[in-house]
DNA sequence: ACCATTTGACCAGA
DNA sequence: TCTGGTCAAATGGT
């Protein structure tokens, strides 16, 4: 699953930050823990690696990586890998044991609010010059074909060494 | 004190 | 061996 996010200056960064852990009416939001960052050949900006915060509790394999574009520093590619075994995206059997207090009633609907907290992570890539005030414009990128930089982006939970 | 981030090291695949 | 992905100790924030 690949998403493209774009920044604009409207929303305060602090707002984005607060959005991070706040559950919405759509259900609890997934939170990510950063576990690595790498310089990528041919990319001006490093790529950051995240995984589900509650991996330990739920054994959730969900991961994502955030890559800022070379030509457009306001645009980020966020590649999601794996599927959550916890909470709303859950399709895995272990979800029942995983979400004791969280009824999995909400499905991932198109009108699900933009995961702003993603940008909080993304903006940490040397946002110098951009300023603190920005807004986020996430949108799916169905017509994205050049996956040469990426391995499979389907949720089939590819190789996990 | 607990938990997330940082950062270089380490590892595996091409 | 090079590159991308992950680990884990140290660090910082709450």
PDB file of C-alpha atoms (C1' of nucleotides) in Angstrom:
ATOM      1  CA  UNK A   1       0.000   0.000   0.000  1.00  0.00           C
ATOM      2  CA  UNK A   2       1.498   3.211  -1.123  1.00  0.00           C
ATOM      3  CA  UNK A   3       0.344   6.671  -0.256  1.00  0.00           C
ATOM      4  CA  UNK A   4       1.613  10.056  -1.215  1.00  0.00           C
ATOM      5  CA  UNK A   5       1.435  12.923   1.216  1.00  0.00           C
ATOM      6  CA  UNK A   6       1.930  16.531   0.485  1.00  0.00           C
ATOM      7  CA  UNK A   7       2.589  19.393   2.820  1.00  0.00           C
ATOM      8  CA  UNK A   8       1.202  22.870   2.758  1.00  0.00           C
ATOM      9  CA  UNK A   9       1.316  25.616   5.301  1.00  0.00           C
ATOM     10  CA  UNK A  10      -1.931  25.845   7.150  1.00  0.00           C
ATOM     11  CA  UNK A  11      -1.886  23.499  10.046  1.00  0.00           C
ATOM     12  CA  UNK A  12       0.360  23.909  13.004  1.00  0.00           C
ATOM     13  CA  UNK A  13       2.839  21.253  13.593  1.00  0.00           C
ATOM     14  CA  UNK A  14       1.684  21.049  17.173  1.00  0.00           C
ATOM     15  CA  UNK A  15      -1.739  20.120  15.953  1.00  0.00           C
ATOM     16  CA  UNK A  16      -0.269  17.379  13.929  1.00  0.00           C
ATOM     17  CA  UNK A  17       1.652  16.199  16.874  1.00  0.00           C
ATOM     18  CA  UNK A  18      -1.380  16.051  19.075  1.00  0.00           C
ATOM     19  CA  UNK A  19      -3.211  14.152  16.428  1.00  0.00           C
ATOM     20  CA  UNK A  20      -0.761  11.411  16.939  1.00  0.00           C
ATOM     21  CA  UNK A  21      -2.291   9.360  19.652  1.00  0.00           C
ATOM     22  CA  UNK A  22      -5.737  10.723  19.680  1.00  0.00           C
ATOM     23  CA  UNK A  23      -8.413   8.197  18.928  1.00  0.00           C
ATOM     24  CA  UNK A  24     -10.957   9.509  16.500  1.00  0.00           C
ATOM     25  CA  UNK A  25     -14.590   8.748  16.100  1.00  0.00           C
ATOM     26  CA  UNK A  26     -13.484   6.436  13.380  1.00  0.00           C
ATOM     27  CA  UNK A  27     -11.696   4.378  15.933  1.00  0.00           C
ATOM     28  CA  UNK A  28      -8.311   4.252  17.532  1.00  0.00           C
ATOM     29  CA  UNK A  29      -5.490   5.380  15.378  1.00  0.00           C
ATOM     30  CA  UNK A  30      -2.490   3.282  14.804  1.00  0.00           C
ATOM     31  CA  UNK A  31       0.651   4.633  16.238  1.00  0.00           C
ATOM     32  CA  UNK A  32       4.049   3.929  14.865  1.00  0.00           C
ATOM     33  CA  UNK A  33       7.369   3.534  16.466  1.00  0.00           C
ATOM     34  CA  UNK A  34      10.394   4.488  14.527  1.00  0.00           C
ATOM     35  CA  UNK A  35      13.017   1.821  14.504  1.00  0.00           C
ATOM     36  CA  UNK A  36      15.450   2.955  11.889  1.00  0.00           C
ATOM     37  CA  UNK A  37      16.488   5.493   9.351  1.00  0.00           C
ATOM     38  CA  UNK A  38      18.718   5.014   6.369  1.00  0.00           C
ATOM     39  CA  UNK A  39      20.285   7.043   3.677  1.00  0.00           C
ATOM     40  CA  UNK A  40      19.065   5.691   0.398  1.00  0.00           C
ATOM     41  CA  UNK A  41      21.221   5.735  -2.658  1.00  0.00           C
ATOM     42  CA  UNK A  42      19.991   8.292  -5.100  1.00  0.00           C
ATOM     43  CA  UNK A  43      17.791   9.969  -2.558  1.00  0.00           C
ATOM     44  CA  UNK A  44      18.580  13.250  -0.979  1.00  0.00           C
ATOM     45  CA  UNK A  45      16.564  12.456   2.064  1.00  0.00           C
ATOM     46  CA  UNK A  46      16.788   9.493   4.353  1.00  0.00           C
ATOM     47  CA  UNK A  47      14.098   6.879   4.567  1.00  0.00           C
ATOM     48  CA  UNK A  48      12.532   6.227   7.906  1.00  0.00           C
ATOM     49  CA  UNK A  49      11.232   2.900   9.103  1.00  0.00           C
ATOM     50  CA  UNK A  50       8.346   2.483  11.460  1.00  0.00           C
ATOM     51  CA  UNK A  51       6.464  -0.363  12.948  1.00  0.00           C
ATOM     52  CA  UNK A  52       3.341  -0.718  14.982  1.00  0.00           C
ATOM     53  CA  UNK A  53       3.815   0.638  18.469  1.00  0.00           C
ATOM     54  CA  UNK A  54       2.041  -2.278  20.034  1.00  0.00           C
ATOM     55  CA  UNK A  55       3.862  -4.924  18.167  1.00  0.00           C
ATOM     56  CA  UNK A  56       4.939  -6.434  21.402  1.00  0.00           C
ATOM     57  CA  UNK A  57       1.401  -6.698  22.705  1.00  0.00           C
ATOM     58  CA  UNK A  58      -0.408  -7.650  19.583  1.00  0.00           C
ATOM     59  CA  UNK A  59       2.393  -9.167  17.658  1.00  0.00           C
ATOM     60  CA  UNK A  60       1.375  -6.790  14.957  1.00  0.00           C
ATOM     61  CA  UNK A  61       3.551  -7.009  11.845  1.00  0.00           C
ATOM     62  CA  UNK A  62       2.438  -3.716  10.357  1.00  0.00           C
ATOM     63  CA  UNK A  63       5.238  -1.497   9.185  1.00  0.00           C
ATOM     64  CA  UNK A  64       5.632   1.580   7.141  1.00  0.00           C
ATOM     65  CA  UNK A  65       8.411   3.537   5.573  1.00  0.00           C
ATOM     66  CA  UNK A  66       8.474   7.206   4.809  1.00  0.00           C
ATOM     67  CA  UNK A  67      10.537   8.645   2.014  1.00  0.00           C
ATOM     68  CA  UNK A  68      10.733  12.267   1.069  1.00  0.00           C
ATOM     69  CA  UNK A  69      10.954  12.905  -2.635  1.00  0.00           C
ATOM     70  CA  UNK A  70      14.059  14.317  -4.160  1.00  0.00           C
ATOM     71  CA  UNK A  71      12.447  16.857  -6.381  1.00  0.00           C
ATOM     72  CA  UNK A  72       9.606  17.768  -4.092  1.00  0.00           C
ATOM     73  CA  UNK A  73      10.552  18.045  -0.426  1.00  0.00           C
ATOM     74  CA  UNK A  74       6.942  18.722   0.406  1.00  0.00           C
ATOM     75  CA  UNK A  75       5.892  15.357  -0.839  1.00  0.00           C
ATOM     76  CA  UNK A  76       6.390  12.098   0.950  1.00  0.00           C
ATOM     77  CA  UNK A  77       5.916   8.560  -0.117  1.00  0.00           C
ATOM     78  CA  UNK A  78       4.612   6.420   2.647  1.00  0.00           C
ATOM     79  CA  UNK A  79       4.738   2.738   1.966  1.00  0.00           C
ATOM     80  CA  UNK A  80       2.760   0.480   4.243  1.00  0.00           C
ATOM     81  CA  UNK A  81       3.778  -3.093   4.606  1.00  0.00           C
ATOM     82  CA  UNK A  82       2.031  -5.874   6.365  1.00  0.00           C
ATOM     83  CA  UNK A  83      -1.378  -5.624   7.912  1.00  0.00           C
ATOM     84  CA  UNK A  84      -2.321  -4.794  11.414  1.00  0.00           C
ATOM     85  CA  UNK A  85      -3.264  -7.678  13.613  1.00  0.00           C
ATOM     86  CA  UNK A  86      -4.564  -5.137  16.048  1.00  0.00           C
ATOM     87  CA  UNK A  87      -7.402  -2.682  15.866  1.00  0.00           C
ATOM     88  CA  UNK A  88      -9.259  -1.554  12.859  1.00  0.00           C
ATOM     89  CA  UNK A  89      -7.379  -2.816   9.892  1.00  0.00           C
ATOM     90  CA  UNK A  90      -7.351  -6.189  11.410  1.00  0.00           C
ATOM     91  CA  UNK A  91      -7.946  -9.189   9.278  1.00  0.00           C
ATOM     92  CA  UNK A  92      -5.866 -11.544  11.315  1.00  0.00           C
ATOM     93  CA  UNK A  93      -7.239 -14.150  13.704  1.00  0.00           C
ATOM     94  CA  UNK A  94      -5.165 -12.954  16.610  1.00  0.00           C
ATOM     95  CA  UNK A  95      -7.020  -9.687  16.620  1.00  0.00           C
ATOM     96  CA  UNK A  96      -9.687 -10.907  18.986  1.00  0.00           C
ATOM     97  CA  UNK A  97      -7.208 -11.618  21.691  1.00  0.00           C
ATOM     98  CA  UNK A  98      -5.414  -8.474  20.811  1.00  0.00           C
ATOM     99  CA  UNK A  99      -8.125  -5.914  21.273  1.00  0.00           C
ATOM    100  CA  UNK A 100      -9.751  -6.424  24.632  1.00  0.00           C
ATOM    101  CA  UNK A 101     -11.148  -2.964  25.174  1.00  0.00           C
ATOM    102  CA  UNK A 102     -11.353  -2.011  21.562  1.00  0.00           C
ATOM    103  CA  UNK A 103     -14.367  -3.291  19.730  1.00  0.00           C
ATOM    104  CA  UNK A 104     -13.488  -3.744  16.140  1.00  0.00           C
ATOM    105  CA  UNK A 105     -16.556  -2.227  14.679  1.00  0.00           C
ATOM    106  CA  UNK A 106     -15.106   0.341  12.401  1.00  0.00           C
ATOM    107  CA  UNK A 107     -13.775  -0.665   9.090  1.00  0.00           C
ATOM    108  CA  UNK A 108     -11.315   1.232   7.026  1.00  0.00           C
ATOM    109  CA  UNK A 109     -13.646   3.448   5.135  1.00  0.00           C
ATOM    110  CA  UNK A 110     -12.703   5.927   2.437  1.00  0.00           C
ATOM    111  CA  UNK A 111     -13.843   8.813   4.562  1.00  0.00           C
ATOM    112  CA  UNK A 112     -11.480   7.842   7.266  1.00  0.00           C
ATOM    113  CA  UNK A 113      -9.676  10.966   8.219  1.00  0.00           C
ATOM    114  CA  UNK A 114      -6.229  11.544   6.910  1.00  0.00           C
ATOM    115  CA  UNK A 115      -3.677  10.062   9.243  1.00  0.00           C
ATOM    116  CA  UNK A 116      -2.034  13.306  10.106  1.00  0.00           C
ATOM    117  CA  UNK A 117       0.231  11.715  12.587  1.00  0.00           C
ATOM    118  CA  UNK A 118       2.070  10.249   9.701  1.00  0.00           C
ATOM    119  CA  UNK A 119       3.189  13.668   8.788  1.00  0.00           C
ATOM    120  CA  UNK A 120       4.498  14.341  12.215  1.00  0.00           C
ATOM    121  CA  UNK A 121       6.913  11.586  11.501  1.00  0.00           C
ATOM    122  CA  UNK A 122       7.552  12.650   7.976  1.00  0.00           C
ATOM    123  CA  UNK A 123       8.261  16.220   8.869  1.00  0.00           C
ATOM    124  CA  UNK A 124      11.154  15.270  10.967  1.00  0.00           C
ATOM    125  CA  UNK A 125      13.236  14.874   7.872  1.00  0.00           C
ATOM    126  CA  UNK A 126      15.026  18.144   7.995  1.00  0.00           C
ATOM    127  CA  UNK A 127      12.070  20.404   7.613  1.00  0.00           C
ATOM    128  CA  UNK A 128      14.435  23.321   7.668  1.00  0.00           C
ATOM    129  CA  UNK A 129      13.167  26.181   5.630  1.00  0.00           C
ATOM    130  CA  UNK A 130       9.703  24.785   5.429  1.00  0.00           C
ATOM    131  CA  UNK A 131       8.616  26.321   8.644  1.00  0.00           C
ATOM    132  CA  UNK A 132       6.399  25.060  11.356  1.00  0.00           C
ATOM    133  CA  UNK A 133       3.050  25.754   9.852  1.00  0.00           C
ATOM    134  CA  UNK A 134       1.958  23.288   7.301  1.00  0.00           C
ATOM    135  CA  UNK A 135      -0.956  21.280   6.170  1.00  0.00           C
ATOM    136  CA  UNK A 136      -1.108  17.836   4.864  1.00  0.00           C
ATOM    137  CA  UNK A 137      -2.699  16.598   1.738  1.00  0.00           C
ATOM    138  CA  UNK A 138      -2.705  12.876   1.623  1.00  0.00           C
ATOM    139  CA  UNK A 139      -4.034  11.059  -1.336  1.00  0.00           C
ATOM    140  CA  UNK A 140      -3.846   7.619  -2.708  1.00  0.00           C
ATOM    141  CA  UNK A 141      -1.793   7.048  -5.748  1.00  0.00           C
ATOM    142  CA  UNK A 142      -3.432   4.279  -7.733  1.00  0.00           C
ATOM    143  CA  UNK A 143      -1.685   5.155 -10.960  1.00  0.00           C
ATOM    144  CA  UNK A 144       1.717   4.751  -9.539  1.00  0.00           C
ATOM    145  CA  UNK A 145       3.647   2.248 -11.547  1.00  0.00           C
ATOM    146  CA  UNK A 146       7.298   2.880 -10.970  1.00  0.00           C
ATOM    147  CA  UNK A 147       7.840   0.550  -8.121  1.00  0.00           C
ATOM    148  CA  UNK A 148      11.426  -0.020  -9.006  1.00  0.00           C
ATOM    149  CA  UNK A 149      12.415   1.637  -5.797  1.00  0.00           C
ATOM    150  CA  UNK A 150      10.059  -0.469  -3.777  1.00  0.00           C
ATOM    151  CA  UNK A 151       9.468  -4.054  -3.222  1.00  0.00           C
ATOM    152  CA  UNK A 152       5.979  -5.353  -3.375  1.00  0.00           C
ATOM    153  CA  UNK A 153       3.588  -2.981  -1.769  1.00  0.00           C
ATOM    154  CA  UNK A 154       0.697  -5.338  -1.410  1.00  0.00           C
ATOM    155  CA  UNK A 155      -0.324  -6.209   2.086  1.00  0.00           C
ATOM    156  CA  UNK A 156       0.474  -9.863   1.752  1.00  0.00           C
ATOM    157  CA  UNK A 157       3.049  -9.510   4.445  1.00  0.00           C
ATOM    158  CA  UNK A 158       6.007 -10.244   2.343  1.00  0.00           C
ATOM    159  CA  UNK A 159       9.244 -11.616   3.509  1.00  0.00           C
ATOM    160  CA  UNK A 160      10.040 -10.898   7.078  1.00  0.00           C
ATOM    161  CA  UNK A 161      13.419 -12.093   8.024  1.00  0.00           C
TER     162      UNK A 161
ATOM    163  C1'  DA B   1      10.569   5.554  35.744  1.00  0.00           C
ATOM    164  C1'  DC B   2       8.832   4.565  31.470  1.00  0.00           C
ATOM    165  C1'  DC B   3       8.671   4.879  26.695  1.00  0.00           C
ATOM    166  C1'  DA B   4       9.886   6.720  22.081  1.00  0.00           C
ATOM    167  C1'  DT B   5      13.632   8.367  19.140  1.00  0.00           C
ATOM    168  C1'  DT B   6      18.314   8.486  17.608  1.00  0.00           C
ATOM    169  C1'  DT B   7      22.154   6.495  15.528  1.00  0.00           C
ATOM    170  C1'  DG B   8      25.835   3.416  14.300  1.00  0.00           C
ATOM    171  C1'  DA B   9      26.395  -1.386  13.944  1.00  0.00           C
ATOM    172  C1'  DC B  10      24.945  -5.487  12.202  1.00  0.00           C
ATOM    173  C1'  DC B  11      22.793  -8.606   8.849  1.00  0.00           C
ATOM    174  C1'  DA B  12      20.875 -10.494   4.606  1.00  0.00           C
ATOM    175  C1'  DG B  13      19.892 -10.430  -0.218  1.00  0.00           C
ATOM    176  C1'  DA B  14      21.236  -9.140  -4.793  1.00  0.00           C
TER     177       DA B  14
ATOM    178  C1'  DT C   1      30.635  -6.186  -1.741  1.00  0.00           C
ATOM    179  C1'  DC C   2      27.198  -2.826  -1.917  1.00  0.00           C
ATOM    180  C1'  DT C   3      22.680  -1.473  -0.487  1.00  0.00           C
ATOM    181  C1'  DG C   4      18.571  -1.600   2.146  1.00  0.00           C
ATOM    182  C1'  DG C   5      16.362  -3.171   6.400  1.00  0.00           C
ATOM    183  C1'  DT C   6      16.632  -4.098  11.407  1.00  0.00           C
ATOM    184  C1'  DC C   7      18.720  -4.173  16.045  1.00  0.00           C
ATOM    185  C1'  DA C   8      19.837  -2.226  20.233  1.00  0.00           C
ATOM    186  C1'  DA C   9      22.271   0.852  23.407  1.00  0.00           C
ATOM    187  C1'  DA C  10      22.237   5.502  24.547  1.00  0.00           C
ATOM    188  C1'  DT C  11      19.682   9.515  24.921  1.00  0.00           C
ATOM    189  C1'  DG C  12      15.897  12.611  25.674  1.00  0.00           C
ATOM    190  C1'  DG C  13      11.185  13.788  26.790  1.00  0.00           C
ATOM    191  C1'  DT C  14       7.061  13.281  29.545  1.00  0.00           C
TER     192       DT C  14
END
